[in-house]
XYZ file of N, CA and C in Angstrom:
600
model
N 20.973 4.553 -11.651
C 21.121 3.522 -10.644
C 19.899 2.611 -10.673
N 19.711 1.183 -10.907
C 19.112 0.481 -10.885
C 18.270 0.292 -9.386
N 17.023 0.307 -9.394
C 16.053 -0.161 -8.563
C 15.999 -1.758 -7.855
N 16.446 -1.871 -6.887
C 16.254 -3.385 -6.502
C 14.992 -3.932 -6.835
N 15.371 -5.454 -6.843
C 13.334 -5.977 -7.308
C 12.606 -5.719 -6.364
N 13.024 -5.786 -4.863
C 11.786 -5.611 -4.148
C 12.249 -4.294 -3.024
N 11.943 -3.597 -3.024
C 12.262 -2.313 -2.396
C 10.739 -1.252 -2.017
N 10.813 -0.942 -0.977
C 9.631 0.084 -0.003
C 9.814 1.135 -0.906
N 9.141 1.637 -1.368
C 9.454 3.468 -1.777
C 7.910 4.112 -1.515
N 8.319 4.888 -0.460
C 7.022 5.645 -0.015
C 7.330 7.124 0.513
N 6.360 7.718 0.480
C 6.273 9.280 1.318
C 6.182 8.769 2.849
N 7.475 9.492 3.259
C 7.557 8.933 4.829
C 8.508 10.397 5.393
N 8.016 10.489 6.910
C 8.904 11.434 7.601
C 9.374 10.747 8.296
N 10.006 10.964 9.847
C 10.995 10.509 10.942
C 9.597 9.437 11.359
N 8.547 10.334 11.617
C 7.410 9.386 12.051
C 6.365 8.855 11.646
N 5.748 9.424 10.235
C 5.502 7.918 9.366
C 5.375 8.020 7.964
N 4.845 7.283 7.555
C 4.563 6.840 6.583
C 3.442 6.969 6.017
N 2.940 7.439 4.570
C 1.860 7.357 3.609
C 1.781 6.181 3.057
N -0.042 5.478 3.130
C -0.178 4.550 2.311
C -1.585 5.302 1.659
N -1.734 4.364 0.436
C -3.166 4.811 -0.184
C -4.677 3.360 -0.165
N -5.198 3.862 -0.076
C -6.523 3.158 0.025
C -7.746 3.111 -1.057
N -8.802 2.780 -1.390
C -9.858 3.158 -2.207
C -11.043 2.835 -1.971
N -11.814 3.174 -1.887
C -13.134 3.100 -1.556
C -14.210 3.739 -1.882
N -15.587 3.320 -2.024
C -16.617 4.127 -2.362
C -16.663 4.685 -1.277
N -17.511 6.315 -2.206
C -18.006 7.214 -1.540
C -18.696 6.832 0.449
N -19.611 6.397 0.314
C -20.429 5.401 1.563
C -19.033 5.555 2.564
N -18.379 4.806 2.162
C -16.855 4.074 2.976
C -15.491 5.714 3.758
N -15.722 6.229 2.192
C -14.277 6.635 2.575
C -14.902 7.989 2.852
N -15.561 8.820 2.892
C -16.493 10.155 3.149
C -16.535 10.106 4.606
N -16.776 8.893 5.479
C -17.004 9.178 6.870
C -16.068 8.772 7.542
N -14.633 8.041 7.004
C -13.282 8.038 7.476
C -12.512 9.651 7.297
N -12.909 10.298 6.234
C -11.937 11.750 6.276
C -12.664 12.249 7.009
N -13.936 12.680 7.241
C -14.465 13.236 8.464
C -14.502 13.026 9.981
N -13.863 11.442 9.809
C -13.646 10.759 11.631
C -11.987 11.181 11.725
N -11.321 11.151 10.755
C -10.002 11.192 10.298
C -9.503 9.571 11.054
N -10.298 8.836 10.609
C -9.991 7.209 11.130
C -11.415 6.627 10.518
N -11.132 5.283 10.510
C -11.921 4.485 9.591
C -13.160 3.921 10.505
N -14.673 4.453 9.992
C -15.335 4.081 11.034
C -16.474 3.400 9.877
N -17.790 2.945 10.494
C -18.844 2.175 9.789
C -19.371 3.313 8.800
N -19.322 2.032 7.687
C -19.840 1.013 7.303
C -18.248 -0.073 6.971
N -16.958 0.923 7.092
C -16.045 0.049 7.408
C -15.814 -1.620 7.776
N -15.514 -2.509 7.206
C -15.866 -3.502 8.240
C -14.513 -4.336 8.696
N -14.413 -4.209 9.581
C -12.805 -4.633 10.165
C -12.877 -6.105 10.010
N -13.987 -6.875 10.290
C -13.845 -8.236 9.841
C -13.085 -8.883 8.563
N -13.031 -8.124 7.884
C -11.961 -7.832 6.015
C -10.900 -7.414 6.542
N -10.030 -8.284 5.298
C -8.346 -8.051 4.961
C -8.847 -6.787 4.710
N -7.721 -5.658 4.971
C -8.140 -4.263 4.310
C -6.499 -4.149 3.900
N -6.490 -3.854 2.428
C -4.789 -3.796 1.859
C -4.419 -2.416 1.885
N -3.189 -2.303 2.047
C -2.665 -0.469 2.111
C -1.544 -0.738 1.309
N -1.470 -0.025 0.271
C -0.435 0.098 -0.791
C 0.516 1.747 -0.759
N 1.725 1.380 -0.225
C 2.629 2.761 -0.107
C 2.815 3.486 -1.564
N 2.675 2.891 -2.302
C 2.944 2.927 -3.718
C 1.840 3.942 -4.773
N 1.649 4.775 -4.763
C 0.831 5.801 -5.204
C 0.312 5.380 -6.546
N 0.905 4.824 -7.460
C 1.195 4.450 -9.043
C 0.172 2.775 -8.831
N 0.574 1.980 -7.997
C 0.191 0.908 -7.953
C -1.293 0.795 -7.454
N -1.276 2.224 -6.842
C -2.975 2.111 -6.306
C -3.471 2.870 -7.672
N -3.125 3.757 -8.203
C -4.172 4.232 -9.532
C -4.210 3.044 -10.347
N -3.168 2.273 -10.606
C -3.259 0.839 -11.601
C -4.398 0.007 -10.566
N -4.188 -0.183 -9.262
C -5.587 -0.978 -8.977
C -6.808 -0.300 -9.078
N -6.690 0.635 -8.769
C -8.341 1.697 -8.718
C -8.725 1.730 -10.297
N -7.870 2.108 -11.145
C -7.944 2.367 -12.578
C -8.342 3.906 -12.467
N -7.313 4.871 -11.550
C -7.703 6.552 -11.367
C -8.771 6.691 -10.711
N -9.278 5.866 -9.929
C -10.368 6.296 -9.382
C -11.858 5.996 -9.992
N -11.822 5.037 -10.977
C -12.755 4.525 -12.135
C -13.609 3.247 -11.113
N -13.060 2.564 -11.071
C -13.567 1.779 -10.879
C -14.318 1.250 -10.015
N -15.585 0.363 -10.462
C -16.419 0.550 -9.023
C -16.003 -0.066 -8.010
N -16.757 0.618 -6.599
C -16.449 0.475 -5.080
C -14.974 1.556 -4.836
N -14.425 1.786 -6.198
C -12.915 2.328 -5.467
C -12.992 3.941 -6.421
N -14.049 4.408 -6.064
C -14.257 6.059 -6.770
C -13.269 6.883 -5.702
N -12.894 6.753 -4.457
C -13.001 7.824 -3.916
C -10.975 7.597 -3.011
N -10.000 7.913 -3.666
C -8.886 7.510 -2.983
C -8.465 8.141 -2.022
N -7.579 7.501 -1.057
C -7.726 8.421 0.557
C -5.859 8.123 0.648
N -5.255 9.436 1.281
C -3.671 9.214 1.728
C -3.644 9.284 2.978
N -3.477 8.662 3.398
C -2.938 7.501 4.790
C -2.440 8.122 5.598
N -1.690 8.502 6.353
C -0.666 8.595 7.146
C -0.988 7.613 8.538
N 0.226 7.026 8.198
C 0.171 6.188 9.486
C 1.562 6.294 10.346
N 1.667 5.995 11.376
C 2.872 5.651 12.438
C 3.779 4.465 11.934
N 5.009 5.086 11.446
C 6.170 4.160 10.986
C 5.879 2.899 12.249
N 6.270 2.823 13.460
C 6.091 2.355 14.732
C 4.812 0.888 14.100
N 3.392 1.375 13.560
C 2.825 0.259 13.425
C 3.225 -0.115 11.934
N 3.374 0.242 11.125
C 4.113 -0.081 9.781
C 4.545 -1.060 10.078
N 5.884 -0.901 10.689
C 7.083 -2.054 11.098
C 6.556 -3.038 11.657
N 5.561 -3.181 12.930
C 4.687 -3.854 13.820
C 4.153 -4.702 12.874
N 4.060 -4.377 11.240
C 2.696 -5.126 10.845
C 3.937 -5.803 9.646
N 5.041 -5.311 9.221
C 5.601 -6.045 8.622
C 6.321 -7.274 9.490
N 6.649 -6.784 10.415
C 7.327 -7.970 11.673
C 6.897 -9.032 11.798
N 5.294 -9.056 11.009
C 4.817 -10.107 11.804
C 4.143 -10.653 10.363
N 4.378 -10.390 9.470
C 3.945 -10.358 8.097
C 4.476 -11.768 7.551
N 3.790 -12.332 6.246
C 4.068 -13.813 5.698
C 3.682 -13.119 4.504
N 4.833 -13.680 3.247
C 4.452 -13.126 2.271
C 3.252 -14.409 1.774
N 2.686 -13.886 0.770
C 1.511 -14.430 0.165
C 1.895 -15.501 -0.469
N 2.749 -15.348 -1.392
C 3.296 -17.200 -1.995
C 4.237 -17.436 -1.444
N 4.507 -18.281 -1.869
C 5.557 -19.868 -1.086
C 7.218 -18.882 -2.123
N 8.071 -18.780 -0.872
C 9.385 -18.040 -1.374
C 10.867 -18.316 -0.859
N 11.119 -19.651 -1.598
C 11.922 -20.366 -1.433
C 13.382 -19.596 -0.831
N 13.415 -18.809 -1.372
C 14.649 -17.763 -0.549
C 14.538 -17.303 0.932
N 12.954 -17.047 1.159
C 12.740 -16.518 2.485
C 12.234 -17.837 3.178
N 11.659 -18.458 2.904
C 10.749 -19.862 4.105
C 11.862 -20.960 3.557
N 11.860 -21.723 5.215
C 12.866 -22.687 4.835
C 11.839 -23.966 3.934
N 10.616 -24.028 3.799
C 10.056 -24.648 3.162
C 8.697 -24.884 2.919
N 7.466 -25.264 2.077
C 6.429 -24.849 2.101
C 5.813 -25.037 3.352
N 5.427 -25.968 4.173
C 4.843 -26.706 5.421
C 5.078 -25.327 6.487
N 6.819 -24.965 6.135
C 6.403 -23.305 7.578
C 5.941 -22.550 7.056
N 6.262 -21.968 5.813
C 5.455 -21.183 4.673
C 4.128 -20.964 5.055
N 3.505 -22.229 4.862
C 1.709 -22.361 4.978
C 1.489 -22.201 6.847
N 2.434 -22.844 7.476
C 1.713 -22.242 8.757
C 1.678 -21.257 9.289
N 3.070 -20.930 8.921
C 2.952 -18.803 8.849
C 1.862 -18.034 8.150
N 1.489 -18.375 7.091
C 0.052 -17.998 6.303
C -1.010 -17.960 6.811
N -1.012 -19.114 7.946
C -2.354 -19.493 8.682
C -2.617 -18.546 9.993
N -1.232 -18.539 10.175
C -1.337 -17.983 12.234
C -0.618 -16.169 11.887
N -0.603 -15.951 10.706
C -0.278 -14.146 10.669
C -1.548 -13.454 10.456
N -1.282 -12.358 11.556
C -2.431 -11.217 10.893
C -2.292 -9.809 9.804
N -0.746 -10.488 8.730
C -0.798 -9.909 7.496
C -0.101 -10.603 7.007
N -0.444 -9.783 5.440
C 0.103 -10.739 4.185
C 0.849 -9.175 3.941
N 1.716 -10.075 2.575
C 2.580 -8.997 2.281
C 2.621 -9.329 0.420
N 2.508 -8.700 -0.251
C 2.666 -9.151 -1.542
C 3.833 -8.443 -2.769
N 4.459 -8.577 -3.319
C 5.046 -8.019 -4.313
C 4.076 -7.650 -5.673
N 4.452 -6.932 -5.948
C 3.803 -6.505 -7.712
C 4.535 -5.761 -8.252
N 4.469 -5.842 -9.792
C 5.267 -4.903 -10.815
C 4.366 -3.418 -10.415
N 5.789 -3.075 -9.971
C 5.711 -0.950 -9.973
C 4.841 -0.830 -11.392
N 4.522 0.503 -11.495
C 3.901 0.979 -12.452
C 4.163 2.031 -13.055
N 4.312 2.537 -14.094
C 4.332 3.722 -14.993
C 3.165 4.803 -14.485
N 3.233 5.604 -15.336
C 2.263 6.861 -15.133
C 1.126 5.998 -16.574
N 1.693 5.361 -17.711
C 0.717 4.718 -18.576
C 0.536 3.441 -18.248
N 0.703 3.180 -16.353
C 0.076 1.805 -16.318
C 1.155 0.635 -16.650
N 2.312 1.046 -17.069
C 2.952 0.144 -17.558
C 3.714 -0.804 -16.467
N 3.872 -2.018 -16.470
C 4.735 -3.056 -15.325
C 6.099 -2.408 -15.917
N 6.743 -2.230 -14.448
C 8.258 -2.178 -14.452
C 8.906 -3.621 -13.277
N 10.186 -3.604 -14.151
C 10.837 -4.672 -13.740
C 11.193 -4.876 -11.968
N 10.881 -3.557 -11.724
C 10.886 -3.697 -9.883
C 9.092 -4.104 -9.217
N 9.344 -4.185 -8.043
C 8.169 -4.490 -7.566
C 7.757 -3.717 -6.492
N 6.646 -3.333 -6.232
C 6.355 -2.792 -5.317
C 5.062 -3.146 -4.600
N 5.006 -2.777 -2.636
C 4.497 -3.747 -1.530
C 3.206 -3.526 -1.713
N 2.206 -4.479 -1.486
C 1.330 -4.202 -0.732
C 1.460 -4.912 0.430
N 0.165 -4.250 1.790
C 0.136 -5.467 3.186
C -1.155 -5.206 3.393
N -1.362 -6.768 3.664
C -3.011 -6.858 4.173
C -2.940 -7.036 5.369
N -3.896 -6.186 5.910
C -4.303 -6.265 7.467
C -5.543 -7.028 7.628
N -5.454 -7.949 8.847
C -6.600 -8.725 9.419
C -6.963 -8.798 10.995
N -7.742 -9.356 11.439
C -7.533 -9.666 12.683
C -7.042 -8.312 13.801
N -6.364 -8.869 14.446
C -5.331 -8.042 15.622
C -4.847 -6.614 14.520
N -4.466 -7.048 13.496
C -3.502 -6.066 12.583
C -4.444 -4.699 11.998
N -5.930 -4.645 11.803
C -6.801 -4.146 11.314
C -7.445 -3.384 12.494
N -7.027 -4.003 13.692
C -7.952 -3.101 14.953
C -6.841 -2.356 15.137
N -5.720 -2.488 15.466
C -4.187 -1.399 15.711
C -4.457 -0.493 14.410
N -4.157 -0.962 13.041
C -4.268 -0.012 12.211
C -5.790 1.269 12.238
N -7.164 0.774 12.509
C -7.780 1.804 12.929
C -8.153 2.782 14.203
N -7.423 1.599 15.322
C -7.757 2.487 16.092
C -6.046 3.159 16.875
N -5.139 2.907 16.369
C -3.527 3.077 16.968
C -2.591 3.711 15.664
N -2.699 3.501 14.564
C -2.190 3.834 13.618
C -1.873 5.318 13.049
N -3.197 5.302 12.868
C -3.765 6.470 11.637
C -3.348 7.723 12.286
N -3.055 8.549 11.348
C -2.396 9.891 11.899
C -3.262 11.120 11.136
N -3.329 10.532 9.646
C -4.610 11.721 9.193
C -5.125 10.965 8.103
N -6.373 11.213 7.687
C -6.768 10.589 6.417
C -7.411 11.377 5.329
N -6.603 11.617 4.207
C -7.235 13.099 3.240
C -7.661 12.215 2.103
N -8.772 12.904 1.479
C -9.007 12.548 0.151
C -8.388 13.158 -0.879
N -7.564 12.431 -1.474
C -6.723 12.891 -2.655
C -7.599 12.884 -3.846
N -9.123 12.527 -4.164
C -9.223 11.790 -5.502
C -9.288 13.216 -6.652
N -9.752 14.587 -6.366
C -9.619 15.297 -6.796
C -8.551 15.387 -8.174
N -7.153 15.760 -7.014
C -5.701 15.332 -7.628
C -5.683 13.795 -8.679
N -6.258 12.820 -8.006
C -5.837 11.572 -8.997
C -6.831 12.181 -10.211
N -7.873 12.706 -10.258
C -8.879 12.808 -11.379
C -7.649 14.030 -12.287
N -6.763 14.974 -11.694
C -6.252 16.157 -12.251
C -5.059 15.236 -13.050
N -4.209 14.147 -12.325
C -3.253 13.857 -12.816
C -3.559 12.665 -13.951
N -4.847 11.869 -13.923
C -4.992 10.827 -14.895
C -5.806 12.181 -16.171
N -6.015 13.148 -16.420
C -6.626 14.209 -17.586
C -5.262 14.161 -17.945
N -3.804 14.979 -17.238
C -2.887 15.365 -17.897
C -2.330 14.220 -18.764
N -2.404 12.930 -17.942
C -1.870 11.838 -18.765
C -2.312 11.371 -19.712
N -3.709 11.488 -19.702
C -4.634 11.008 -20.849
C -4.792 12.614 -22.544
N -4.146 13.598 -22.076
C -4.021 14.657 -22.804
C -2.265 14.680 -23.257
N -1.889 13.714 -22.400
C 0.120 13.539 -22.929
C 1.010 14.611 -22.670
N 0.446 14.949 -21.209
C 1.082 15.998 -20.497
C 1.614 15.192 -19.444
N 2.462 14.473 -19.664
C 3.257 13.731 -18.851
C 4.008 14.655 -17.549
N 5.052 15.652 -17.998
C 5.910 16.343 -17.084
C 4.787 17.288 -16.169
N 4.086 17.357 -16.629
C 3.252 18.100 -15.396
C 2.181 17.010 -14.481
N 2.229 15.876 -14.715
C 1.234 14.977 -14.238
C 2.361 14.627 -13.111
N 3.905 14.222 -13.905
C 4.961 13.995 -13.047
C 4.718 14.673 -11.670
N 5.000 15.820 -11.907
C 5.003 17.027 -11.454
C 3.877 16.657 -9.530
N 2.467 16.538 -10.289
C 1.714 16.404 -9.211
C 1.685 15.249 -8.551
N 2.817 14.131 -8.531
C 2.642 12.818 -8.056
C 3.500 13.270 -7.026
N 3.205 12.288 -5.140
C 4.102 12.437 -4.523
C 5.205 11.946 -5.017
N 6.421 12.516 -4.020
C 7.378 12.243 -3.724
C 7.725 10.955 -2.840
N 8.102 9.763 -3.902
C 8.610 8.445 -2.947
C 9.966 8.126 -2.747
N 10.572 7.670 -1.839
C 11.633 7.393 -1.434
C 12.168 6.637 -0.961
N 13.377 5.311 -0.831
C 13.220 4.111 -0.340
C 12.969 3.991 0.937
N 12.251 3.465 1.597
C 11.726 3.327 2.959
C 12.888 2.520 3.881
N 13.509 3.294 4.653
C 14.832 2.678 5.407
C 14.369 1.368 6.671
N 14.242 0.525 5.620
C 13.446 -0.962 6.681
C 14.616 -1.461 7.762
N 14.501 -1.714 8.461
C 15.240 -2.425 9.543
C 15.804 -4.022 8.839
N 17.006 -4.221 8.879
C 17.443 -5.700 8.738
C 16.533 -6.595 8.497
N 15.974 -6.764 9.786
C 15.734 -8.265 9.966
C 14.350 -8.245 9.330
N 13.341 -6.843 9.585
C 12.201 -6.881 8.456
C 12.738 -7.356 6.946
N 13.784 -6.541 6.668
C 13.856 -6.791 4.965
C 13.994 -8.427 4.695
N 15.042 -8.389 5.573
C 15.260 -10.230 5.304
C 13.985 -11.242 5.628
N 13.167 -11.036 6.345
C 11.653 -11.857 6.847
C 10.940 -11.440 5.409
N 10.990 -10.471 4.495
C 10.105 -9.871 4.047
C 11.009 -10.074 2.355
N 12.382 -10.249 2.271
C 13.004 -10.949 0.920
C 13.297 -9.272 0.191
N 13.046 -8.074 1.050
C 13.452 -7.206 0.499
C 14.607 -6.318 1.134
N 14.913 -5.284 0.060
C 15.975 -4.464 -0.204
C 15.846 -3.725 1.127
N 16.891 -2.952 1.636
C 16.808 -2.209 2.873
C 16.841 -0.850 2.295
N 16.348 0.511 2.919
C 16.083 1.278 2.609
C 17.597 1.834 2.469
């Protein structure tokens, strides 16, 4: 069964949802110990949350890369999820969803998130023909997400360091193996349609 182009697929229960994050040590060491995001944090920053497990090792590069050594799994409240897509503007101009650039750009201006598409990813990094979300939080959207959101915050990077060896040794089915479990995220109507995507 074919994958729609733009479709949610995340680890989610009745009440929420997993996203992933990255950050240096400094950053993300005193969020798993607050189990919420505290200083040197700086809420004044877009801070992006990617549901997409695959799409955050392709941005981190496994946990390589600097500022983003240390990856953290999310759990947040479906409840602000939705809250933050509701109110969300995707990042480019999308002739299917905005009736034209001028509301486009003023929605861009007066939202406190963005929403972006990107090619899903392989386990070798590879773009697949579907896409998958990120959302940036700002403003109003970044104080709910740390201080209303968050439900637990674990450091996975261990696991990402276990599953990028198997892949890099071409032990694919067992790397499989240790990746969550994603699933299409059952979006509400009128989000998918504001947002140009597939319903769960």
């Amino acid at each position: 069964m074919s994958v729609p182009a733009r479709q949610i697929r995340a680890r989610h229960s009745a009440e929420t949802i997993t996203v992933y994050q990255a950050y240096p040590p400094e950053v993300a060491l005193p969020a798993v110990a607050a189990g919420r995001f505290v200083a040197p944090f700086k809420r004044d920053r877009m801070t992006w949350i990617k549901p997409s497990f695959l799409w955050m090792m392709y941005r981190c590069g496994w946990a390589t890369k600097a500022g983003q050594e240390r990856v953290l799994s999310i759990d947040i409240a479906r409840e602000g999820f939705e809250w933050a897509l509701a109110r969300a503007c995707l990042s480019h101009y999308d002739r299917g969803v905005h009736g034209d650039r001028a509301t486009w750009s003023q929605q861009l201006r007066s939202s406190p998130v963005r929403v972006q598409w990107d090619p899903e990813r392989t386990l070798r990094m590879t773009a697949l023909p579907h896409r998958s979300l990120q959302v940036g939080l700002s403003g109003e959207a970044v104080a709910r997400y740390v201080d209303d959101w968050i439900v637990t915050v674990t450091d996975i990077t261990p696991t990402v360091h276990r599953i990028r060896e198997l892949v890099r040794t071409g032990d694919e089915r067992a790397a499989t193996n240790l990746l969550p479990v994603e699933t299409p995220y059952p979006l509400p109507a009128r989000i998918a349609t504001h947002l140009g995507a597939a319903g769960g």
